[in-house]
Short mmCIF file of C-alpha atoms and ligand atoms in Angstrom, two decimals:
data_model
loop_
_atom_site.label_atom_id
_atom_site.label_comp_id
_atom_site.label_asym_id
_atom_site.label_seq_id
_atom_site.Cartn_x
_atom_site.Cartn_y
_atom_site.Cartn_z
CA UNK Q 1 -11.70 -22.26 19.94
CA UNK Q 2 -11.50 -20.00 16.90
CA UNK Q 3 -11.87 -21.94 13.65
CA UNK Q 4 -10.57 -21.72 10.11
CA UNK Q 5 -12.78 -20.05 7.49
CA UNK Q 6 -12.91 -22.03 4.26
CA UNK Q 7 -15.46 -21.79 1.44
CA UNK Q 8 -17.85 -19.74 3.55
CA UNK Q 9 -17.84 -22.20 6.49
CA UNK Q 10 -16.07 -22.36 9.87
CA UNK Q 11 -13.97 -25.51 10.26
CA UNK Q 12 -11.81 -27.06 12.96
CA UNK Q 13 -8.09 -27.21 12.30
CA UNK Q 14 -5.85 -30.27 12.34
CA UNK Q 15 -4.62 -29.01 15.72
CA UNK Q 16 -4.75 -25.76 17.68
CA UNK Q 17 -2.46 -23.28 19.41
CA UNK Q 18 -2.79 -20.90 22.34
CA UNK Q 19 -2.57 -17.16 21.64
CA UNK Q 20 -0.57 -15.78 24.57
CA UNK Q 21 -0.48 -12.17 25.79
CA UNK Q 22 3.15 -10.95 25.81
CA UNK Q 23 2.30 -8.47 28.60
CA UNK Q 24 1.13 -11.33 30.80
CA UNK Q 25 2.00 -14.88 29.81
CA UNK Q 26 -0.66 -16.22 32.22
CA UNK Q 27 -3.29 -14.62 30.00
CA UNK Q 28 -4.35 -16.93 27.17
CA UNK Q 29 -6.44 -14.89 24.73
CA UNK Q 30 -7.97 -17.95 23.08
CA UNK Q 31 -7.07 -21.12 21.22
CA UNK Q 32 -6.86 -20.87 17.44
CA UNK Q 33 -7.19 -23.64 14.88
CA UNK Q 34 -4.01 -24.66 13.06
CA UNK Q 35 -4.49 -25.93 9.51
CA UNK Q 36 -2.58 -28.72 7.83
CA UNK Q 37 -1.65 -28.99 4.14
CA UNK Q 38 -4.94 -30.69 3.19
CA UNK Q 39 -7.03 -27.93 4.76
CA UNK Q 40 -4.92 -25.32 3.02
CA UNK Q 41 -5.59 -27.15 -0.20
CA UNK Q 42 -9.34 -27.06 0.51
CA UNK Q 43 -9.11 -23.29 0.89
CA UNK Q 44 -7.14 -22.95 -2.35
CA UNK Q 45 -9.68 -25.13 -4.17
CA UNK Q 46 -12.53 -22.99 -2.82
CA UNK Q 47 -10.80 -19.79 -3.92
CA UNK Q 48 -10.03 -21.22 -7.35
CA UNK Q 49 -13.67 -22.29 -7.81
CA UNK Q 50 -14.94 -18.84 -6.76
CA UNK Q 51 -12.42 -16.88 -8.85
CA UNK Q 52 -14.15 -16.79 -12.28
CA UNK Q 53 -17.42 -15.54 -10.78
CA UNK Q 54 -15.79 -12.99 -8.48
CA UNK Q 55 -13.63 -11.65 -11.31
CA UNK Q 56 -16.81 -10.62 -13.14
CA UNK Q 57 -18.75 -9.52 -10.05
CA UNK Q 58 -20.57 -6.22 -9.93
CA UNK Q 59 -18.25 -3.44 -8.79
CA UNK Q 60 -20.97 -1.75 -6.73
CA UNK Q 61 -21.42 -5.00 -4.83
CA UNK Q 62 -17.66 -5.19 -4.18
CA UNK Q 63 -17.57 -1.55 -3.12
CA UNK Q 64 -20.51 -2.04 -0.73
CA UNK Q 65 -18.92 -5.13 0.84
CA UNK Q 66 -15.55 -3.42 1.42
CA UNK Q 67 -17.25 -0.31 2.74
CA UNK Q 68 -19.28 -2.38 5.18
CA UNK Q 69 -16.12 -4.16 6.39
CA UNK Q 70 -14.34 -0.80 6.83
CA UNK Q 71 -17.28 0.71 8.72
CA UNK Q 72 -17.49 -2.17 11.16
CA UNK Q 73 -13.74 -2.12 11.79
CA UNK Q 74 -13.90 1.61 12.52
CA UNK Q 75 -16.98 1.26 14.75
CA UNK Q 76 -15.23 -1.48 16.78
CA UNK Q 77 -11.85 0.27 16.94
CA UNK Q 78 -11.61 0.19 20.74
CA UNK Q 79 -12.48 -3.50 21.13
CA UNK Q 80 -10.30 -4.60 18.18
CA UNK Q 81 -7.47 -2.30 19.31
CA UNK Q 82 -7.50 -3.92 22.74
CA UNK Q 83 -7.40 -7.41 21.18
CA UNK Q 84 -4.49 -6.34 18.98
CA UNK Q 85 -2.53 -4.86 21.89
CA UNK Q 86 -3.27 -7.91 23.97
CA UNK Q 87 -1.86 -10.33 21.40
CA UNK Q 88 1.00 -8.27 19.92
CA UNK Q 89 2.08 -6.01 22.77
CA UNK Q 90 1.90 -2.53 21.22
CA UNK Q 91 0.16 -0.05 23.49
CA UNK Q 92 -3.60 0.42 23.41
CA UNK Q 93 -3.46 3.79 21.57
CA UNK Q 94 -1.09 2.21 19.04
CA UNK Q 95 -3.41 -0.81 18.73
CA UNK Q 96 -6.43 1.41 18.15
CA UNK Q 97 -4.44 3.50 15.66
CA UNK Q 98 -3.59 0.37 13.69
CA UNK Q 99 -7.25 -0.71 13.67
CA UNK Q 100 -8.33 2.72 12.39
CA UNK Q 101 -5.75 2.42 9.66
CA UNK Q 102 -7.19 -0.98 8.67
CA UNK Q 103 -10.72 0.46 8.56
CA UNK Q 104 -9.59 3.38 6.42
CA UNK Q 105 -7.80 1.03 4.03
CA UNK Q 106 -11.02 -0.91 3.41
CA UNK Q 107 -12.88 2.38 2.84
CA UNK Q 108 -10.17 3.55 0.41
CA UNK Q 109 -10.34 0.35 -1.62
CA UNK Q 110 -14.15 0.34 -1.50
CA UNK Q 111 -13.95 3.54 -3.53
CA UNK Q 112 -11.18 2.13 -5.73
CA UNK Q 113 -13.60 -0.61 -6.90
CA UNK Q 114 -15.41 2.14 -8.78
CA UNK Q 115 -12.31 3.74 -10.26
CA UNK Q 116 -10.76 0.91 -12.25
CA UNK Q 117 -9.88 2.40 -15.58
CA UNK Q 118 -8.27 1.34 -18.80
CA UNK Q 119 -7.05 3.01 -21.98
CA UNK Q 120 -8.39 3.20 -25.46
CA UNK Q 121 -5.50 3.97 -27.78
CA UNK Q 122 -5.51 4.67 -31.54
CA UNK Q 123 -3.84 1.89 -33.48
CA UNK Q 124 -0.85 2.50 -35.75
CA UNK Q 125 -2.65 0.27 -38.27
CA UNK Q 126 -5.83 1.16 -40.15
CA UNK Q 127 -9.29 -0.03 -39.09
CA UNK Q 128 -8.23 -1.20 -35.66
CA UNK Q 129 -9.13 -0.27 -32.07
CA UNK Q 130 -6.79 -1.02 -29.17
CA UNK Q 131 -8.02 -1.32 -25.60
CA UNK Q 132 -5.91 -1.81 -22.50
CA UNK Q 133 -7.77 -3.16 -19.47
CA UNK Q 134 -6.81 -4.38 -16.02
CA UNK Q 135 -8.11 -7.78 -14.98
CA UNK Q 136 -7.87 -9.74 -11.71
CA UNK Q 137 -4.87 -12.02 -11.26
CA UNK Q 138 -7.01 -14.85 -9.85
CA UNK Q 139 -6.25 -16.50 -6.51
CA UNK Q 140 -3.93 -14.54 -4.22
CA UNK Q 141 -2.11 -16.18 -1.30
CA UNK Q 142 -1.35 -13.69 1.48
CA UNK Q 143 1.36 -14.39 4.07
CA UNK Q 144 1.66 -11.82 6.89
CA UNK Q 145 4.13 -11.10 9.72
CA UNK Q 146 3.24 -10.63 13.40
CA UNK Q 147 4.06 -6.97 13.94
CA UNK Q 148 0.97 -5.38 12.28
CA UNK Q 149 -1.66 -8.07 12.87
CA UNK Q 150 -4.58 -6.17 11.29
CA UNK Q 151 -3.08 -3.41 9.12
CA UNK Q 152 -0.86 -5.63 6.96
CA UNK Q 153 -3.55 -8.26 6.28
CA UNK Q 154 -5.95 -5.38 5.48
CA UNK Q 155 -3.62 -3.62 3.07
CA UNK Q 156 -3.28 -6.86 1.12
CA UNK Q 157 -6.85 -8.25 1.43
CA UNK Q 158 -8.68 -5.01 0.57
CA UNK Q 159 -6.98 -4.37 -2.81
CA UNK Q 160 -7.05 -8.09 -3.66
CA UNK Q 161 -10.84 -8.18 -3.26
CA UNK Q 162 -11.41 -4.73 -4.75
CA UNK Q 163 -9.70 -5.70 -8.00
CA UNK Q 164 -11.67 -8.97 -8.24
CA UNK Q 165 -9.28 -11.58 -6.81
CA UNK Q 166 -10.03 -14.41 -4.39
CA UNK Q 167 -7.90 -14.70 -1.25
CA UNK Q 168 -6.35 -17.39 0.91
CA UNK Q 169 -5.01 -15.56 3.98
CA UNK Q 170 -2.32 -16.88 6.33
CA UNK Q 171 -1.60 -14.72 9.39
CA UNK Q 172 1.58 -15.09 11.47
CA UNK Q 173 1.55 -17.89 14.06
CA UNK Q 174 2.02 -15.48 16.98
CA UNK Q 175 -0.98 -13.23 16.29
CA UNK Q 176 -3.95 -15.07 14.78
CA UNK Q 177 -6.52 -13.11 16.84
CA UNK Q 178 -6.77 -9.82 14.94
CA UNK Q 179 -6.92 -11.51 11.53
CA UNK Q 180 -9.51 -13.94 12.86
CA UNK Q 181 -11.64 -11.00 14.08
CA UNK Q 182 -11.22 -9.35 10.68
CA UNK Q 183 -12.28 -12.60 8.99
CA UNK Q 184 -15.40 -12.78 11.15
CA UNK Q 185 -16.29 -9.28 9.92
CA UNK Q 186 -15.54 -10.23 6.29
CA UNK Q 187 -17.68 -13.38 6.67
CA UNK Q 188 -20.77 -11.17 7.18
CA UNK Q 189 -20.07 -8.76 4.32
CA UNK Q 190 -21.99 -10.67 1.65
CA UNK Q 191 -19.08 -12.14 -0.32
CA UNK Q 192 -19.80 -15.41 -2.14
CA UNK Q 193 -18.32 -18.56 -0.51
CA UNK Q 194 -14.66 -19.16 -1.38
CA UNK Q 195 -13.87 -15.52 -2.23
CA UNK Q 196 -12.11 -15.07 1.11
CA UNK Q 197 -10.56 -17.89 3.16
CA UNK Q 198 -8.56 -17.89 6.39
CA UNK Q 199 -6.03 -20.64 7.11
CA UNK Q 200 -4.09 -20.13 10.31
CA UNK Q 201 -1.00 -22.25 10.78
CA UNK Q 202 2.71 -22.71 10.35
CA UNK Q 203 4.79 -21.11 7.63
CA UNK Q 204 6.45 -24.40 6.74
CA UNK Q 205 3.04 -26.08 6.30
CA UNK Q 206 0.34 -23.56 5.31
CA UNK Q 207 2.79 -21.07 3.79
CA UNK Q 208 4.57 -23.79 1.83
CA UNK Q 209 1.26 -25.20 0.56
CA UNK Q 210 0.32 -21.75 -0.76
CA UNK Q 211 3.70 -21.30 -2.41
CA UNK Q 212 3.68 -24.65 -4.15
CA UNK Q 213 0.10 -24.83 -5.44
CA UNK Q 214 -0.30 -23.85 -9.09
CA UNK Q 215 -3.84 -22.64 -8.46
CA UNK Q 216 -2.42 -19.76 -6.40
CA UNK Q 217 -1.67 -17.20 -9.10
CA UNK Q 218 0.03 -14.60 -6.92
CA UNK Q 219 1.71 -14.40 -3.52
CA UNK Q 220 1.84 -11.23 -1.44
CA UNK Q 221 4.29 -11.67 1.44
CA UNK Q 222 5.55 -9.46 4.25
CA UNK Q 223 8.16 -10.74 6.70
CA UNK Q 224 11.86 -11.31 7.16
CA UNK Q 225 14.48 -11.34 4.40
CA UNK Q 226 15.30 -15.00 5.08
CA UNK Q 227 11.70 -16.14 4.54
CA UNK Q 228 11.15 -13.58 1.78
CA UNK Q 229 13.95 -15.11 -0.29
CA UNK Q 230 12.40 -18.57 0.05
CA UNK Q 231 9.01 -17.19 -0.95
CA UNK Q 232 10.49 -15.44 -3.99
CA UNK Q 233 12.36 -18.54 -5.17
CA UNK Q 234 9.31 -20.79 -4.77
CA UNK Q 235 6.96 -18.35 -6.52
CA UNK Q 236 9.37 -17.69 -9.36
CA UNK Q 237 10.06 -21.41 -9.72
CA UNK Q 238 6.49 -21.84 -10.92
CA UNK Q 239 6.18 -18.36 -12.49
CA UNK Q 240 3.61 -17.05 -9.98
CA UNK Q 241 3.34 -13.31 -9.49
CA UNK Q 242 5.11 -12.29 -6.28
CA UNK Q 243 5.35 -9.20 -4.08
CA UNK Q 244 7.66 -9.23 -1.08
CA UNK Q 245 8.11 -6.67 1.70
CA UNK Q 246 10.97 -7.42 4.05
CA UNK Q 247 13.17 -5.88 6.70
CA UNK Q 248 14.97 -2.60 7.18
CA UNK Q 249 17.98 -1.08 8.89
CA UNK Q 250 16.58 2.38 8.61
CA UNK Q 251 18.86 5.38 9.12
CA UNK Q 252 17.85 8.66 10.71
CA UNK Q 253 20.41 11.35 9.92
CA UNK Q 254 20.64 14.22 12.42
CA UNK Q 255 22.61 17.11 10.96
CA UNK Q 256 24.41 19.66 13.13
CA UNK Q 257 21.87 22.30 12.08
CA UNK Q 258 18.89 20.19 13.24
CA UNK Q 259 16.34 21.51 15.69
CA UNK Q 260 17.25 19.45 18.76
CA UNK Q 261 13.68 18.88 19.95
CA UNK Q 262 12.63 17.63 16.49
CA UNK Q 263 15.69 15.39 16.33
CA UNK Q 264 14.96 13.83 19.73
CA UNK Q 265 11.27 13.38 18.92
CA UNK Q 266 12.03 11.70 15.59
CA UNK Q 267 14.70 9.46 17.11
CA UNK Q 268 12.69 8.34 20.14
CA UNK Q 269 9.38 7.97 18.32
CA UNK Q 270 10.92 6.26 15.30
CA UNK Q 271 13.26 3.93 17.16
CA UNK Q 272 11.32 2.82 20.21
CA UNK Q 273 7.57 3.23 19.86
CA UNK Q 274 5.65 0.04 19.07
CA UNK Q 275 8.59 -1.49 21.00
CA UNK Q 276 10.83 -0.84 17.98
CA UNK Q 277 9.04 -3.69 16.20
CA UNK Q 278 8.32 -1.81 12.99
CA UNK Q 279 10.01 -2.55 9.68
CA UNK Q 280 10.36 1.23 9.28
CA UNK Q 281 11.83 1.82 12.77
CA UNK Q 282 15.03 3.87 12.85
CA UNK Q 283 17.78 1.62 14.17
CA UNK Q 284 20.78 3.67 13.00
CA UNK Q 285 20.94 7.23 14.31
CA UNK Q 286 23.62 8.93 12.22
CA UNK Q 287 24.54 12.11 14.06
CA UNK Q 288 26.69 15.15 13.18
CA UNK Q 289 29.69 15.36 15.48
CA UNK Q 290 28.87 18.85 16.80
CA UNK Q 291 25.33 18.04 17.90
CA UNK Q 292 26.28 14.48 18.99
CA UNK Q 293 26.84 15.06 22.77
CA UNK Q 294 23.73 17.25 23.18
CA UNK Q 295 21.64 14.82 21.14
CA UNK Q 296 22.72 11.73 23.10
CA UNK Q 297 22.10 13.48 26.43
CA UNK Q 298 18.65 14.68 25.36
CA UNK Q 299 17.65 11.24 24.03
CA UNK Q 300 18.71 9.63 27.32
CA UNK Q 301 16.60 12.14 29.25
CA UNK Q 302 13.61 11.43 27.04
CA UNK Q 303 14.03 7.65 27.34
CA UNK Q 304 14.07 7.99 31.14
CA UNK Q 305 10.56 9.47 30.94
CA UNK Q 306 9.10 6.49 29.06
CA UNK Q 307 6.97 4.01 30.98
CA UNK Q 308 7.63 0.41 29.92
CA UNK Q 309 4.82 -1.91 30.93
CA UNK Q 310 1.60 -3.76 30.22
CA UNK Q 311 0.40 -2.78 26.76
CA UNK Q 312 -3.13 -2.19 28.00
CA UNK Q 313 -2.27 -0.21 31.15
CA UNK Q 314 -3.02 3.51 31.06
CA UNK Q 315 0.18 5.54 30.75
CA UNK Q 316 2.32 2.81 29.17
CA UNK Q 317 4.54 4.24 26.43
CA UNK Q 318 6.38 1.07 25.44
CA UNK Q 319 4.74 -2.34 25.60
CA UNK Q 320 6.52 -5.69 25.87
CA UNK Q 321 8.58 -7.43 23.22
CA UNK Q 322 6.37 -9.89 21.31
CA UNK Q 323 7.76 -13.17 22.70
CA UNK Q 324 10.66 -14.92 24.41
CA UNK Q 325 12.56 -15.57 21.15
CA UNK Q 326 12.43 -11.94 20.06
CA UNK Q 327 13.47 -10.80 23.55
CA UNK Q 328 16.45 -13.15 23.43
CA UNK Q 329 17.35 -11.80 19.97
CA UNK Q 330 17.20 -8.19 21.21
CA UNK Q 331 19.33 -8.92 24.28
CA UNK Q 332 21.78 -10.92 22.21
CA UNK Q 333 22.31 -7.97 19.84
CA UNK Q 334 22.85 -5.65 22.80
CA UNK Q 335 25.60 -8.03 23.99
CA UNK Q 336 27.04 -8.20 20.48
CA UNK Q 337 27.08 -4.39 20.30
CA UNK Q 338 28.97 -4.09 23.56
CA UNK Q 339 31.42 -6.81 22.47
CA UNK Q 340 31.97 -4.94 19.22
CA UNK Q 341 32.97 -1.82 21.16
CA UNK Q 342 29.76 0.23 21.30
CA UNK Q 343 28.78 1.84 24.62
CA UNK Q 344 25.45 0.90 26.19
CA UNK Q 345 24.51 4.47 27.11
CA UNK Q 346 20.98 3.72 28.28
CA UNK Q 347 18.71 0.78 29.10
CA UNK Q 348 18.96 -2.67 27.56
CA UNK Q 349 18.04 -4.61 30.68
CA UNK Q 350 15.11 -6.94 31.16
CA UNK Q 351 12.45 -5.48 33.42
CA UNK Q 352 10.06 -7.12 35.84
CA UNK Q 353 6.57 -5.90 35.09
CA UNK Q 354 3.43 -6.14 37.18
CA UNK Q 355 2.82 -9.47 35.40
CA UNK Q 356 5.08 -12.06 33.76
CA UNK Q 357 5.82 -10.46 30.38
CA UNK Q 358 8.68 -9.78 27.98
CA UNK Q 359 9.67 -6.30 29.17
CA UNK Q 360 12.88 -4.67 27.95
CA UNK Q 361 14.09 -1.17 28.78
CA UNK Q 362 14.76 0.67 25.47
CA UNK Q 363 18.47 0.42 24.66
CA UNK Q 364 20.69 3.18 23.24
CA UNK Q 365 24.12 2.10 22.01
CA UNK Q 366 26.48 5.00 21.32
CA UNK Q 367 29.95 5.21 19.70
CA UNK Q 368 28.81 2.67 17.14
CA UNK Q 369 30.22 2.33 13.65
CA UNK Q 370 28.36 1.41 10.52
CA UNK Q 371 30.24 -1.84 10.04
CA UNK Q 372 29.27 -3.34 13.40
CA UNK Q 373 26.70 -6.14 13.24
CA UNK Q 374 24.26 -4.00 15.26
CA UNK Q 375 24.39 -1.49 12.40
CA UNK Q 376 24.05 -4.02 9.61
CA UNK Q 377 21.57 -6.66 10.79
CA UNK Q 378 17.91 -6.06 11.57
CA UNK Q 379 17.36 -6.42 15.35
CA UNK Q 380 13.62 -5.68 15.36
CA UNK Q 381 13.34 -4.46 18.93
CA UNK Q 382 13.67 -1.30 21.08
CA UNK Q 383 17.38 -0.99 20.28
CA UNK Q 384 19.07 1.86 18.39
CA UNK Q 385 22.71 2.68 17.77
CA UNK Q 386 24.24 6.13 17.39
CA UNK Q 387 26.88 6.51 14.68
CA UNK Q 388 28.91 9.75 14.44
CA UNK Q 389 29.20 11.52 11.07
CA UNK Q 390 31.79 14.13 9.99
CA UNK Q 391 29.64 15.97 7.45
CA UNK Q 392 26.41 15.81 5.48
CA UNK Q 393 28.17 13.88 2.71
CA UNK Q 394 29.56 11.38 5.21
CA UNK Q 395 26.11 11.00 6.84
CA UNK Q 396 24.48 10.35 3.46
CA UNK Q 397 27.16 7.78 2.63
CA UNK Q 398 26.57 5.98 5.93
CA UNK Q 399 22.78 6.12 5.52
CA UNK Q 400 23.04 4.42 2.12
CA UNK Q 401 25.75 1.96 3.17
CA UNK Q 402 23.35 -0.90 3.94
CA UNK Q 403 21.80 -3.80 2.06
CA UNK Q 404 18.35 -2.48 3.01
CA UNK Q 405 16.36 0.46 1.63
CA UNK Q 406 12.97 0.77 3.27
CA UNK Q 407 12.73 4.16 5.01
CA UNK Q 408 15.44 6.80 5.33
CA UNK Q 409 15.12 9.97 7.40
CA UNK Q 410 16.90 13.26 7.95
CA UNK Q 411 16.46 16.02 10.53
CA UNK Q 412 17.81 19.32 9.28
CA UNK Q 413 16.89 22.99 8.90
CA UNK Q 414 18.77 23.15 5.60
CA UNK Q 415 16.53 23.13 2.53
CA UNK Q 416 19.58 22.33 0.43
CA UNK Q 417 20.43 19.20 2.40
CA UNK Q 418 16.80 18.11 2.75
CA UNK Q 419 16.32 18.40 -1.01
CA UNK Q 420 19.58 16.60 -1.77
CA UNK Q 421 18.71 13.83 0.71
CA UNK Q 422 15.25 13.27 -0.78
CA UNK Q 423 16.89 12.71 -4.13
CA UNK Q 424 19.90 10.64 -3.05
CA UNK Q 425 18.67 8.51 -0.14
CA UNK Q 426 18.51 4.91 -1.39
CA UNK Q 427 15.15 3.98 0.06
CA UNK Q 428 11.56 3.50 -0.98
CA UNK Q 429 10.41 6.09 1.55
CA UNK Q 430 12.23 9.27 2.61
CA UNK Q 431 11.31 11.34 5.67
CA UNK Q 432 12.37 14.92 6.33
CA UNK Q 433 11.91 16.18 9.91
CA UNK Q 434 9.49 13.35 10.69
CA UNK Q 435 10.20 9.86 12.10
CA UNK Q 436 11.17 7.07 9.67
CA UNK Q 437 8.13 5.10 10.88
CA UNK Q 438 4.57 6.32 10.43
CA UNK Q 439 3.09 6.48 6.93
CA UNK Q 440 -0.18 7.38 5.22
CA UNK Q 441 -2.49 4.61 4.05
CA UNK Q 442 -3.40 6.03 0.64
CA UNK Q 443 0.08 6.34 -0.93
CA UNK Q 444 2.58 3.68 -2.00
CA UNK Q 445 4.49 1.79 0.66
CA UNK Q 446 7.65 -0.21 0.04
CA UNK Q 447 11.40 -0.19 -0.20
CA UNK Q 448 14.36 -0.58 -2.48
CA UNK Q 449 17.39 -2.91 -2.37
CA UNK Q 450 16.90 -5.95 -0.06
CA UNK Q 451 13.82 -4.48 1.62
CA UNK Q 452 11.33 -5.12 -1.15
CA UNK Q 453 10.83 -7.14 -4.28
CA UNK Q 454 8.04 -6.63 -6.76
CA UNK Q 455 5.58 -3.81 -7.18
CA UNK Q 456 4.45 -1.40 -4.47
CA UNK Q 457 1.70 -1.92 -1.96
CA UNK Q 458 -1.10 0.49 -1.02
CA UNK Q 459 -2.81 3.42 -2.65
CA UNK Q 460 -3.62 3.30 -6.34
CA UNK Q 461 -0.22 1.68 -6.95
CA UNK Q 462 -1.59 -1.56 -5.44
CA UNK Q 463 -3.38 -2.17 -8.76
CA UNK Q 464 -0.03 -3.05 -10.31
CA UNK Q 465 0.23 -6.25 -8.29
CA UNK Q 466 -3.41 -7.20 -7.91
CA UNK Q 467 -4.30 -6.85 -11.59
CA UNK Q 468 -2.89 -8.06 -14.85
CA UNK Q 469 -2.97 -5.95 -17.99
CA UNK Q 470 -4.75 -7.09 -21.13
CA UNK Q 471 -4.33 -5.45 -24.55
CA UNK Q 472 -7.25 -6.16 -26.89
CA UNK Q 473 -7.26 -5.41 -30.65
CA UNK Q 474 -10.53 -5.16 -32.52
CA UNK Q 475 -10.92 -4.69 -36.26
CA UNK Q 476 -13.45 -1.99 -37.09
P1 LIG W 1 8.87 -14.19 9.19
O1 LIG W 1 9.59 -14.10 7.90
O2 LIG W 1 9.41 -15.07 10.25
O3 LIG W 1 7.36 -14.69 8.96
C1 LIG W 1 6.50 -13.99 8.10
C2 LIG W 1 5.41 -14.95 7.62
O4 LIG W 1 6.00 -15.96 6.81
C3 LIG W 1 4.69 -15.68 8.76
O5 LIG W 1 3.32 -15.76 8.48
C4 LIG W 1 5.33 -17.06 8.71
O6 LIG W 1 4.50 -18.08 9.22
C5 LIG W 1 5.55 -17.23 7.23
N1 LIG W 1 6.56 -18.25 6.87
C6 LIG W 1 7.62 -18.65 7.60
N2 LIG W 1 8.30 -19.59 6.94
C7 LIG W 1 7.66 -19.79 5.75
C8 LIG W 1 7.90 -20.63 4.63
N3 LIG W 1 8.92 -21.48 4.59
N4 LIG W 1 7.05 -20.56 3.58
C9 LIG W 1 6.02 -19.68 3.59
N5 LIG W 1 5.74 -18.86 4.64
C10 LIG W 1 6.56 -18.91 5.71
O7 LIG W 1 8.70 -12.69 9.70
P2 LIG W 1 8.08 -12.20 11.11
O8 LIG W 1 9.06 -12.52 12.19
O9 LIG W 1 6.68 -12.65 11.25
O10 LIG W 1 8.01 -10.61 10.89
C11 LIG W 1 9.07 -9.74 11.14
C12 LIG W 1 9.73 -9.32 9.86
O11 LIG W 1 8.78 -8.72 9.00
C13 LIG W 1 10.82 -8.28 10.05
O12 LIG W 1 11.92 -8.60 9.26
C14 LIG W 1 10.17 -6.99 9.55
O13 LIG W 1 11.07 -6.01 9.10
C15 LIG W 1 9.32 -7.51 8.45
N6 LIG W 1 8.26 -6.56 8.11
C16 LIG W 1 8.35 -5.89 6.92
C17 LIG W 1 7.37 -4.97 6.58
C18 LIG W 1 7.43 -4.26 5.26
O14 LIG W 1 6.37 -3.85 4.77
N7 LIG W 1 8.59 -4.10 4.64
C19 LIG W 1 6.31 -4.71 7.44
C20 LIG W 1 6.26 -5.41 8.65
C21 LIG W 1 7.24 -6.35 8.96
#
């Protein structure tokens, strides 16, 4: 049984849950403690008690702790990558890649501890100095989704600690294992008790307790739009700082002048790898009408080469869907697409694997339009629709015609169109001749419109959320 981590001690939960491998539902990874509201409150109290001391802690000590955490994550990339793939279902290379990203994030923020800077500004009044400094926010509640079980917790925890905040971390119910392993590493990094706490459990219990407790000064959330809205309302209701990353319906525009091989690579990689379970996955392929038949044919040929199977098996390209509910959602949207008049040009059927798992052949729906539900609602699986476009202007219009705005891509050999697209795509991230998914760890991450709310995550921009600005006047 893997326990909760509260105030520097390992504690049993109020109950426990089994962490099940989506590649093989007979494989139970372990049992993980599930906290109740009182235990969450204990963790919040511990973080609140530790906050004043940690806020003033030595920055070299913080840097050393984060660096140590990053080094151990990187040294154990294989083992942690396997655990991640086993609980979430992305392939082993993808799991290891995510672990490396997490390690690099801790290393990045270890160095950021030493780079906090402020401003000294001349006053407009005589005999006065003005200083602007960044200070910790206090206690940060972190609520994470299941699809990046170590990278997303890391990109929230590392800046929170670096900038002097205490953390109460709640991973997603489906994937407690990677965050638990991360916590075990953090527990040996020399942080004072209460600075970092792990409470596994249900959103409606642990999440709600974090949202409603006045001692939690800021909430950093990643997940669905439906939950994100609730989180925003609750946090704003008590004037807590809030940062919310939500879903996407990311377009990939393929212009008639695109290099076909690049277009197919971007579409297949961006739409289907990590089983399409990435918030930045391309789910709308908006394709010029001249290249359309060649593009669809080439994508189908490429999809036929992909091996769908056990996430840990050598040679698997696409692992299973994360659980039975998500599989049902994916298959339901494929049915909806067909009912709406789209053509299921490839895949979409449930597959029997070597073991009982949630295997789905990647689905390509062609002849779609942008007003179908499959083009408007986030599916979050290995399902993409192809929407024809008459011109660049039409393609840009379709790309922007969505409530979301996370990542927006274009494949073109035209500098003019690439430049225009970078400027006019309504998204937080724009990709030219690369897949919509796949980002660097040291630059800002986030979206516009309904995809994000609040300030950006990652890179130096993370300071905006995890610090608060103080302006001090001093008579001289
Ligand atoms: P979800 O919204 O169901 O759950 C996210 C987290 O919120 C979980 O930890 C859950 O327990 C918690 N939660 C649920 N109800 C809650 C409540 N009432 N109060 C407080 N917390 C609550 O999302 P999910 O299914 O885990 O993740 C998939 C979603 O995440 C997709 O929409 C995807 O696009 C999005 N996502 C976005 C990004 C991004 O950075 N934009 C990255 C990854 C995933």
